[in-house]
mmCIF file of C-alpha atoms in Angstrom:
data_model
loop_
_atom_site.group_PDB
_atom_site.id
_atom_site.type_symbol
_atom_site.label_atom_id
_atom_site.label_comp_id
_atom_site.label_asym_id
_atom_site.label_seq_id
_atom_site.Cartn_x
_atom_site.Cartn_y
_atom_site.Cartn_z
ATOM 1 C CA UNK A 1 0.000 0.000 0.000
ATOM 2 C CA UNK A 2 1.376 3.434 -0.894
ATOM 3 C CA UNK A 3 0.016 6.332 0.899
ATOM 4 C CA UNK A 4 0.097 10.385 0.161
ATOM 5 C CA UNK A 5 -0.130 13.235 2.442
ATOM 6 C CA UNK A 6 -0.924 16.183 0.740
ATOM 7 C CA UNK A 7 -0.292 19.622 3.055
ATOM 8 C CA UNK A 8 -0.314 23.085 2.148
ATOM 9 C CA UNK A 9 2.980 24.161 4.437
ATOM 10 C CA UNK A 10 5.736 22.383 5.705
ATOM 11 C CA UNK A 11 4.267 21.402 9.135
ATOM 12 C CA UNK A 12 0.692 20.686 8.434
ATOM 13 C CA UNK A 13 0.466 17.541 7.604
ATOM 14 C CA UNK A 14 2.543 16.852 11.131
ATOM 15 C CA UNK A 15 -0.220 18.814 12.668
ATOM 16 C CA UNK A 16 -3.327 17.086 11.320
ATOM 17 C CA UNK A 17 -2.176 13.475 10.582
ATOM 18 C CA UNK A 18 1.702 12.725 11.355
ATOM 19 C CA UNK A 19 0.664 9.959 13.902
ATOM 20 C CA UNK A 20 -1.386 8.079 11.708
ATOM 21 C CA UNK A 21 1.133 8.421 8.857
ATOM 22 C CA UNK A 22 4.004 7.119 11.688
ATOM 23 C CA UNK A 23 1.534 4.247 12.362
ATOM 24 C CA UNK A 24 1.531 3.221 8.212
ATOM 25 C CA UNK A 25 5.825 3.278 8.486
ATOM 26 C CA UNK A 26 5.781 1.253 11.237
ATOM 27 C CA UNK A 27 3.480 -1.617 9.750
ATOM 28 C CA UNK A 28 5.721 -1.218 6.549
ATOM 29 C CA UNK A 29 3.556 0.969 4.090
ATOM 30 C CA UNK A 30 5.212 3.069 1.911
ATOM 31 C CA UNK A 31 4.644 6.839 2.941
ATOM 32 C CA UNK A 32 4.570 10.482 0.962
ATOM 33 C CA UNK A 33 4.625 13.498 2.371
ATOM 34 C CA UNK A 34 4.017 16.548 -0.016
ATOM 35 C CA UNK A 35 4.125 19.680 0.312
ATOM 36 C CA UNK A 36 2.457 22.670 -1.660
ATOM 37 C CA UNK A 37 4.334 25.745 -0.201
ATOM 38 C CA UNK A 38 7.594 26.971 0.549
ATOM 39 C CA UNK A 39 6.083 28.777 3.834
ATOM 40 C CA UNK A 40 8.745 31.302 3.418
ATOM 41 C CA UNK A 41 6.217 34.137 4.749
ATOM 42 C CA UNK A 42 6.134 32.016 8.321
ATOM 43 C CA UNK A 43 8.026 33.739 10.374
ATOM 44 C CA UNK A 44 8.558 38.280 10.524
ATOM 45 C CA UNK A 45 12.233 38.532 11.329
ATOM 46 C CA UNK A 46 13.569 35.885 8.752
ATOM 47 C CA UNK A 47 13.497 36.719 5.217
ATOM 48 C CA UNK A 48 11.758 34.945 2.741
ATOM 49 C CA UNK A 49 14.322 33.201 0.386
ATOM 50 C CA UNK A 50 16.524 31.859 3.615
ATOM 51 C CA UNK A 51 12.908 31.245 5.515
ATOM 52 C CA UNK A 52 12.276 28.550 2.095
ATOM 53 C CA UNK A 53 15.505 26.864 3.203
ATOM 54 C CA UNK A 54 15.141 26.647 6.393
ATOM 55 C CA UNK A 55 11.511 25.139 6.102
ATOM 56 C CA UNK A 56 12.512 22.632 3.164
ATOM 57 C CA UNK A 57 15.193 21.071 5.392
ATOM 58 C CA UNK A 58 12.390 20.964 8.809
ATOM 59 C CA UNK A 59 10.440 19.618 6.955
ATOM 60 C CA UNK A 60 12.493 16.994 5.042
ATOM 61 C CA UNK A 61 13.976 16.297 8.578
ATOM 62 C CA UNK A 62 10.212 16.152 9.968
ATOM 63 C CA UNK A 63 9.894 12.990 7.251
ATOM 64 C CA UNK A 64 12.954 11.205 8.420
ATOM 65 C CA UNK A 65 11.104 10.806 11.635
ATOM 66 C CA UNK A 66 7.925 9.148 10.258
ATOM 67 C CA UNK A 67 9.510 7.225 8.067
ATOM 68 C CA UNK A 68 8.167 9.383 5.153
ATOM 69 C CA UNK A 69 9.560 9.948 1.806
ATOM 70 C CA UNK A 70 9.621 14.021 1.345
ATOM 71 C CA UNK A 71 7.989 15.611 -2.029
ATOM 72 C CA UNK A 72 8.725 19.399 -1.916
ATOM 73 C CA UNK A 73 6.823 21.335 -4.634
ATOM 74 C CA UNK A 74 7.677 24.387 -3.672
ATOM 75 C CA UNK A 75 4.951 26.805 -4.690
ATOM 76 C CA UNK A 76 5.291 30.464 -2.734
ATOM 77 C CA UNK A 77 3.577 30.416 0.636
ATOM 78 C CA UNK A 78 0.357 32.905 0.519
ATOM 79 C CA UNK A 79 0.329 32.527 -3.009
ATOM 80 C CA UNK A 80 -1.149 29.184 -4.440
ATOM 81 C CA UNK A 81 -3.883 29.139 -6.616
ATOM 82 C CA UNK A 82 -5.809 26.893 -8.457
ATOM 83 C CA UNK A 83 -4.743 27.272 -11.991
ATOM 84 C CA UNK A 84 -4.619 24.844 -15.243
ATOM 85 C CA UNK A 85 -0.508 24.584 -14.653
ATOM 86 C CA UNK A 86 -0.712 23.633 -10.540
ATOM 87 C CA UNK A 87 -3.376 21.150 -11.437
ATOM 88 C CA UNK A 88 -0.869 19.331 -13.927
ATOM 89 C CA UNK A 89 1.858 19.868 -11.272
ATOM 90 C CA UNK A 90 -0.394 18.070 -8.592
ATOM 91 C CA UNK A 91 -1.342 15.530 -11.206
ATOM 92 C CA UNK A 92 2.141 14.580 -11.591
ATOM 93 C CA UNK A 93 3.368 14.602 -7.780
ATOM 94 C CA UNK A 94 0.564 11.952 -7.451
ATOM 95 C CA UNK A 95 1.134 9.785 -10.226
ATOM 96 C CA UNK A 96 4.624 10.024 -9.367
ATOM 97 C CA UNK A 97 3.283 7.667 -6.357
ATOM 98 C CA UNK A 98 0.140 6.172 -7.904
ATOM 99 C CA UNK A 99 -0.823 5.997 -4.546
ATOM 100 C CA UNK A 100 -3.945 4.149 -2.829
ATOM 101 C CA UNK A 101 -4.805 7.242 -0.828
ATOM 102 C CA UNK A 102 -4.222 10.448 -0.649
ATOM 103 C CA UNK A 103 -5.113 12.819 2.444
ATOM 104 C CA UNK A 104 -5.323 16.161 2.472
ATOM 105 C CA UNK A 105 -6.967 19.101 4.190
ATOM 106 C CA UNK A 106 -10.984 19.631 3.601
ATOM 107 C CA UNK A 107 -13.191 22.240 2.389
ATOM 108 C CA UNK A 108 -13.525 24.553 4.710
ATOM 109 C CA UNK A 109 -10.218 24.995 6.354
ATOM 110 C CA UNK A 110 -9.270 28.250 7.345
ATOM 111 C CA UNK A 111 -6.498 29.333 5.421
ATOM 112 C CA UNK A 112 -6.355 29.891 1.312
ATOM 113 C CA UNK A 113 -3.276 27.996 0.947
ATOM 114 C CA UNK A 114 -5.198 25.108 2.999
ATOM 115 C CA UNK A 115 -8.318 25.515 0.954
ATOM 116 C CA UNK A 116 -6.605 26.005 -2.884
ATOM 117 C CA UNK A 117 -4.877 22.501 -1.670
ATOM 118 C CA UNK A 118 -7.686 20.838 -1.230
ATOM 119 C CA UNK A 119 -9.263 22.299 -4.976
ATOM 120 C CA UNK A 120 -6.135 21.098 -6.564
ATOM 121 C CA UNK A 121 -5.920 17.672 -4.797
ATOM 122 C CA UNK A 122 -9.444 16.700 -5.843
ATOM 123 C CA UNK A 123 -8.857 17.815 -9.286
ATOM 124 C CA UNK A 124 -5.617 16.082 -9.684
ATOM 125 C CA UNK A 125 -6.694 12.818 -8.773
ATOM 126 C CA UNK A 126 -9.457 12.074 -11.130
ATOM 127 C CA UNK A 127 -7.044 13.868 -13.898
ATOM 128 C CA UNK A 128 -4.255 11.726 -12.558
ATOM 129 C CA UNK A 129 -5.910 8.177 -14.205
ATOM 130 C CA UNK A 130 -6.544 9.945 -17.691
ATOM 131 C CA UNK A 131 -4.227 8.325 -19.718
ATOM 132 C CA UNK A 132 -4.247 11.214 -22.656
ATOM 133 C CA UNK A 133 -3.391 14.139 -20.255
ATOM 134 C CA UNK A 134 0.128 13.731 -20.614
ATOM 135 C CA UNK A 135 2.743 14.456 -17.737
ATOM 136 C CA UNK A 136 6.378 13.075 -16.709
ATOM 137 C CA UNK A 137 4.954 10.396 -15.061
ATOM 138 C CA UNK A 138 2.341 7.839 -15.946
ATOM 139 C CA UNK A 139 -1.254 7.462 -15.928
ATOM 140 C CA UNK A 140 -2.110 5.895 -11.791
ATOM 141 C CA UNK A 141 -3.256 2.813 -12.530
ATOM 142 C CA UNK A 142 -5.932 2.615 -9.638
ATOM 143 C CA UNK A 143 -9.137 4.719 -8.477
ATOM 144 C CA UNK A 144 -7.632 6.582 -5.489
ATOM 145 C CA UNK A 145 -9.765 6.716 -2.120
ATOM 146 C CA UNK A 146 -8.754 10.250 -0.900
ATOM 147 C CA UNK A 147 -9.423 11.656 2.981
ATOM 148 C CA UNK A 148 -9.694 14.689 4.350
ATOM 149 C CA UNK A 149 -7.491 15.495 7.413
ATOM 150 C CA UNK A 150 -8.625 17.591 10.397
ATOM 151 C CA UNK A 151 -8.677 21.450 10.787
ATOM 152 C CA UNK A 152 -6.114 22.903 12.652
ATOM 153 C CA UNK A 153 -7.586 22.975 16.412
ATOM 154 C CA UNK A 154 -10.362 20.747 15.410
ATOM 155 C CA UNK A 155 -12.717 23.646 14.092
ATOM 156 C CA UNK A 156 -15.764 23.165 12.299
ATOM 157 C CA UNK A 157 -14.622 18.926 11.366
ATOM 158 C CA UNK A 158 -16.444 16.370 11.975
ATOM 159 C CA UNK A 159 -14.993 13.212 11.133
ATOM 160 C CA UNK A 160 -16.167 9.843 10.080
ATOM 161 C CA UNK A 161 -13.434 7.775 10.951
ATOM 162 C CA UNK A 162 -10.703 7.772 13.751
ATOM 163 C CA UNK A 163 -7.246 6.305 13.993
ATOM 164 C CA UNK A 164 -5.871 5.479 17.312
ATOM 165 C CA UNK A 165 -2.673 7.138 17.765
ATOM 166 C CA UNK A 166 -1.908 6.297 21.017
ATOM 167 C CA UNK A 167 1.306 4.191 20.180
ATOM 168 C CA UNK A 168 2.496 7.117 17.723
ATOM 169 C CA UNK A 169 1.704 10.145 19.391
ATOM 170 C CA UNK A 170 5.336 10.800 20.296
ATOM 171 C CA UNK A 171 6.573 10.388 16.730
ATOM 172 C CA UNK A 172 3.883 13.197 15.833
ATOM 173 C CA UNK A 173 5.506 15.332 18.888
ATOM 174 C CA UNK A 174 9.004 14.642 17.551
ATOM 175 C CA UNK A 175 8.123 15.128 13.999
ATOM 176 C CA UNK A 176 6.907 18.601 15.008
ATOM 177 C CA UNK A 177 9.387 19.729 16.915
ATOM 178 C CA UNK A 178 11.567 19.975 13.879
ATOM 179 C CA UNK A 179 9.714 22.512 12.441
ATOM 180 C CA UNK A 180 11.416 24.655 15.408
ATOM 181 C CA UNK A 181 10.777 27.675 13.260
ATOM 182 C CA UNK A 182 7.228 27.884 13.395
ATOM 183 C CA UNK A 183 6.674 26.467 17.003
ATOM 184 C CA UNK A 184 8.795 29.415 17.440
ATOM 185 C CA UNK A 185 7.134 31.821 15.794
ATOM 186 C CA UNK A 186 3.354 30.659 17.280
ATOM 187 C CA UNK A 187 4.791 31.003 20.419
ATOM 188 C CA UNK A 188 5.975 34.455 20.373
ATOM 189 C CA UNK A 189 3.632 36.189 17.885
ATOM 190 C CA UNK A 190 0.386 34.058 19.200
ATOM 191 C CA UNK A 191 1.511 32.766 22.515
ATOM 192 C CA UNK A 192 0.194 29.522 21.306
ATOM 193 C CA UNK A 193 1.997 26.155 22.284
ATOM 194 C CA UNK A 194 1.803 23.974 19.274
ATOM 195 C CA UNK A 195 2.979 20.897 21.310
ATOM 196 C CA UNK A 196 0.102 21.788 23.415
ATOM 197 C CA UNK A 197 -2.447 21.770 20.698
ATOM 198 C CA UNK A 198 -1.482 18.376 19.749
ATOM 199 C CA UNK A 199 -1.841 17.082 22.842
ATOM 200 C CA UNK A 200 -4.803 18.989 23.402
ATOM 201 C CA UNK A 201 -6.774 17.683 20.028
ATOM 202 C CA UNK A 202 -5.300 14.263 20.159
ATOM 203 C CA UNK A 203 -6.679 13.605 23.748
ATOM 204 C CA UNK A 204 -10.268 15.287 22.252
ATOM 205 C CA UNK A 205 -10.443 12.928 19.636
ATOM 206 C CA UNK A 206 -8.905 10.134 21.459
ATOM 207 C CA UNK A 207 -12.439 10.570 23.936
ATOM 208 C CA UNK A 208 -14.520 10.696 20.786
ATOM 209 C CA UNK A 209 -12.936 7.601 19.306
ATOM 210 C CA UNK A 210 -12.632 5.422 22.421
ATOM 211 C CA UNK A 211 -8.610 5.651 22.952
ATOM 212 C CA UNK A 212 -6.260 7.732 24.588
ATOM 213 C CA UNK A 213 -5.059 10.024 21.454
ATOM 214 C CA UNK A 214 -6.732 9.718 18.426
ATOM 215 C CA UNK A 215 -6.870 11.928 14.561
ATOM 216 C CA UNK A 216 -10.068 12.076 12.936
ATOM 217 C CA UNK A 217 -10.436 12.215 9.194
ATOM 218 C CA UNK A 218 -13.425 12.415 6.918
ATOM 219 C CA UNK A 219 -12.995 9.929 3.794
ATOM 220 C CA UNK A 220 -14.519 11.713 0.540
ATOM 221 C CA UNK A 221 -17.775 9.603 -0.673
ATOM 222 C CA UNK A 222 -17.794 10.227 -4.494
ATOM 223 C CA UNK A 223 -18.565 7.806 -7.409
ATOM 224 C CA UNK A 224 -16.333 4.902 -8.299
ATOM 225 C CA UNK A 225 -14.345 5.783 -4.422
ATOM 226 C CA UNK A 226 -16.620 3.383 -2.513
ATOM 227 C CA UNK A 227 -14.617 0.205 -0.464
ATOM 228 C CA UNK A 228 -15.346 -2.398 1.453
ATOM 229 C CA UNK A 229 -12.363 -2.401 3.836
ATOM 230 C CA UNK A 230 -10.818 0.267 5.747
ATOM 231 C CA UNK A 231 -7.771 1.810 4.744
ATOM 232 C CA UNK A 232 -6.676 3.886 7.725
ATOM 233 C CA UNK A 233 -4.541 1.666 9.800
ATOM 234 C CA UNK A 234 -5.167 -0.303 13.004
ATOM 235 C CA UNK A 235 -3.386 -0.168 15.981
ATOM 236 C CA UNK A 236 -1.928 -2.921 18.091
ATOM 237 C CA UNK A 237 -5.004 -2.749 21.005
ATOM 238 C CA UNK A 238 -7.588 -1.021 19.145
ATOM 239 C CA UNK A 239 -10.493 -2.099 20.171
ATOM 240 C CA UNK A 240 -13.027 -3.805 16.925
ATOM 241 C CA UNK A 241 -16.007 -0.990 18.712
ATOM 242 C CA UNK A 242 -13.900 2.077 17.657
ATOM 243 C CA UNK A 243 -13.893 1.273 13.989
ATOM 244 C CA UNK A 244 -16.112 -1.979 13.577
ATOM 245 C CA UNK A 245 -13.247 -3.788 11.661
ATOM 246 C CA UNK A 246 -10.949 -5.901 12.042
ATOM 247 C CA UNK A 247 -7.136 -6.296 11.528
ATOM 248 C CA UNK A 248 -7.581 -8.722 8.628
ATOM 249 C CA UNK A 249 -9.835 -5.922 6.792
ATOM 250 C CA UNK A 250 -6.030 -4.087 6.764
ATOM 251 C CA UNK A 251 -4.748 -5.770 3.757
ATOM 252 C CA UNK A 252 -2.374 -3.728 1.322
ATOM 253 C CA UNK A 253 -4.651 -3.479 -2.140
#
C-alpha cells in the first residue's frame, strides 16, 4: 500500500495526521509526504528566500522521523492558486506515487493555501488516471480513495473515521518539533503552544474515538471511491467498537 499526504505548508500535515502516517511506516507501508508551499512568509524577522531553506530542510527532517519519503513542490507560501498549470503539477506529484490514498486538508479549512490545496488535490486525482493528459509520469493505474485530514484545532470537522494514535503520538511530537521555526514563531507572535495543541486535540479525539489520542479524518464519498475495507490503519489494542473492523480488513490493495 502506498500512501500520500498532501499539506499546504511544511508542518501541516505533522499537525493534522503525522501519527497516523508514523503508524503506516511502522506496519511497513510506503509513505509520501508533499508539500504545496515553501512557507517562506512564516516567520517576521527571517526573510523569505533563507525562511524557504530553512523550512525545506524541517520539513524533510520532519519525514525522516515518520519514516516518510519528502515531495517538496515548492509553490510560494500565501500565493497558491488553483490554476490549469498547478493542477498538472499536482497531477504529476501523485502519479509520481500512484498511490492508494491520498489525504489532504478539507473544504472549509481556514487558510487559502489550505483551501486552494484541497481544490487542486481533488482535481488532480481524477485527472491523474486519464491516460491522454500527458505528464512526466504515468497514468495511476488505480481509483484513489482520498481523505480529508482535520482542521487545525479541530474547528468546524467532523470526522467519520478515527485512527488510534496512542502508540504514535510521540513520533507526531518529535516530527513537530523539527519545524522549530514555526513552534517558534506561534509562540511568540500568538503565545500559542503547538505541542500543546497536539496534545490537546489528540486527547479530544482520542475521547470521541474510544482511545487515549486519536486523529479524525473524513474519507470523501464520491462515485467509483466506494470500499469495502478500511484503509486507515489499526493499531496494536484497538479495540473492533472504535472502527467496527478488524485487523484482517487491513490488507495492502
Amino acid at each position: 500500500m502506498r500512501v500520500l499526504a498532501i499539506g499546504a505548508h511544511p508542518d501541516d500535515i505533522e499537525l493534522q495526521c503525522g501519527g497516523t502516517l508514523a503508524m503506516y511506516a511502522r506496519q511497513g507501508r510506503e509513505v509520501f509526504m508533499a508539500v504545496s508551499t515553501n512557507g517562506d512568509k512564516g516567520n517576521f524577522d527571517v526573510e523569505p528566500e533563507e525562511l524557504a531553506r530553512v523550512r525545506e530542510a524541517e520539513f524533510r527532517a520532519s519525514c525522516a522521523v515518520i519514516g516518510a519519503k519528502p515531495i517538496w513542490l515548492g509553490y510560494e507560501d500565501e500565493m497558491l492558486i488553483n490554476d490549469l498549470p498547478a493542477r498538472l503539477r499536482f497531477v504529476d506529484a501523485i502519479r509520481s506515487v500512484n498511490p492508494d490514498l491520498v489525504i489532504t486538508h478539507g473544504p472549509n479549512d481556514y487558510h487559502p493555501d489550505h483551501r486552494y490545496t484541497h481544490e487542486l488535490v481533488w482535481d488532480a486525482v481524477t485527472l491523474a488516471g486519464v491516460g491522454s493528459v500527458k505528464t512526466a509520469h504515468p497514468a495511476t493505474d488505480r481509483q484513489v480513495t482520498v481523505y480529508f485530514m482535520d482542521n487545525l484545532g479541530g474547528i468546524a470537522f467532523q470526522p467519520t473515521e478515527f485512527v488510534d494514535i496512542t502508540e504514535t503520538i510521540a513520533l507526531k511530537q518529535e516530527a513537530l518539533a523539527r519545524h522549530a521555526s514555526q513552534t517558534r514563531i506561534f509562540r511568540d507572535l500568538l503565545d500559542v503552544d503547538l505541542h500543546d495543541v497536539v496534545e490537546t486535540v489528540g486527547k479530544f479525539r482520542g475521547y470521541q474515538a474510544g482511545c487515549k489520542y486519536a486523529e479524525g479524518f473524513t474519507k470523501v464519498e464520491a462515485w467509483y471511491r466506494g470500499l469495502s475495507r478500511r484503509l486507515l490503519p489499526v493499531g496494536s489494542g484497538e479495540s473492533r467498537f472504535i472502527y467496527k473492523t478488524t485487523q484482517n480488513d487491513f490488507d495492502p490493495i
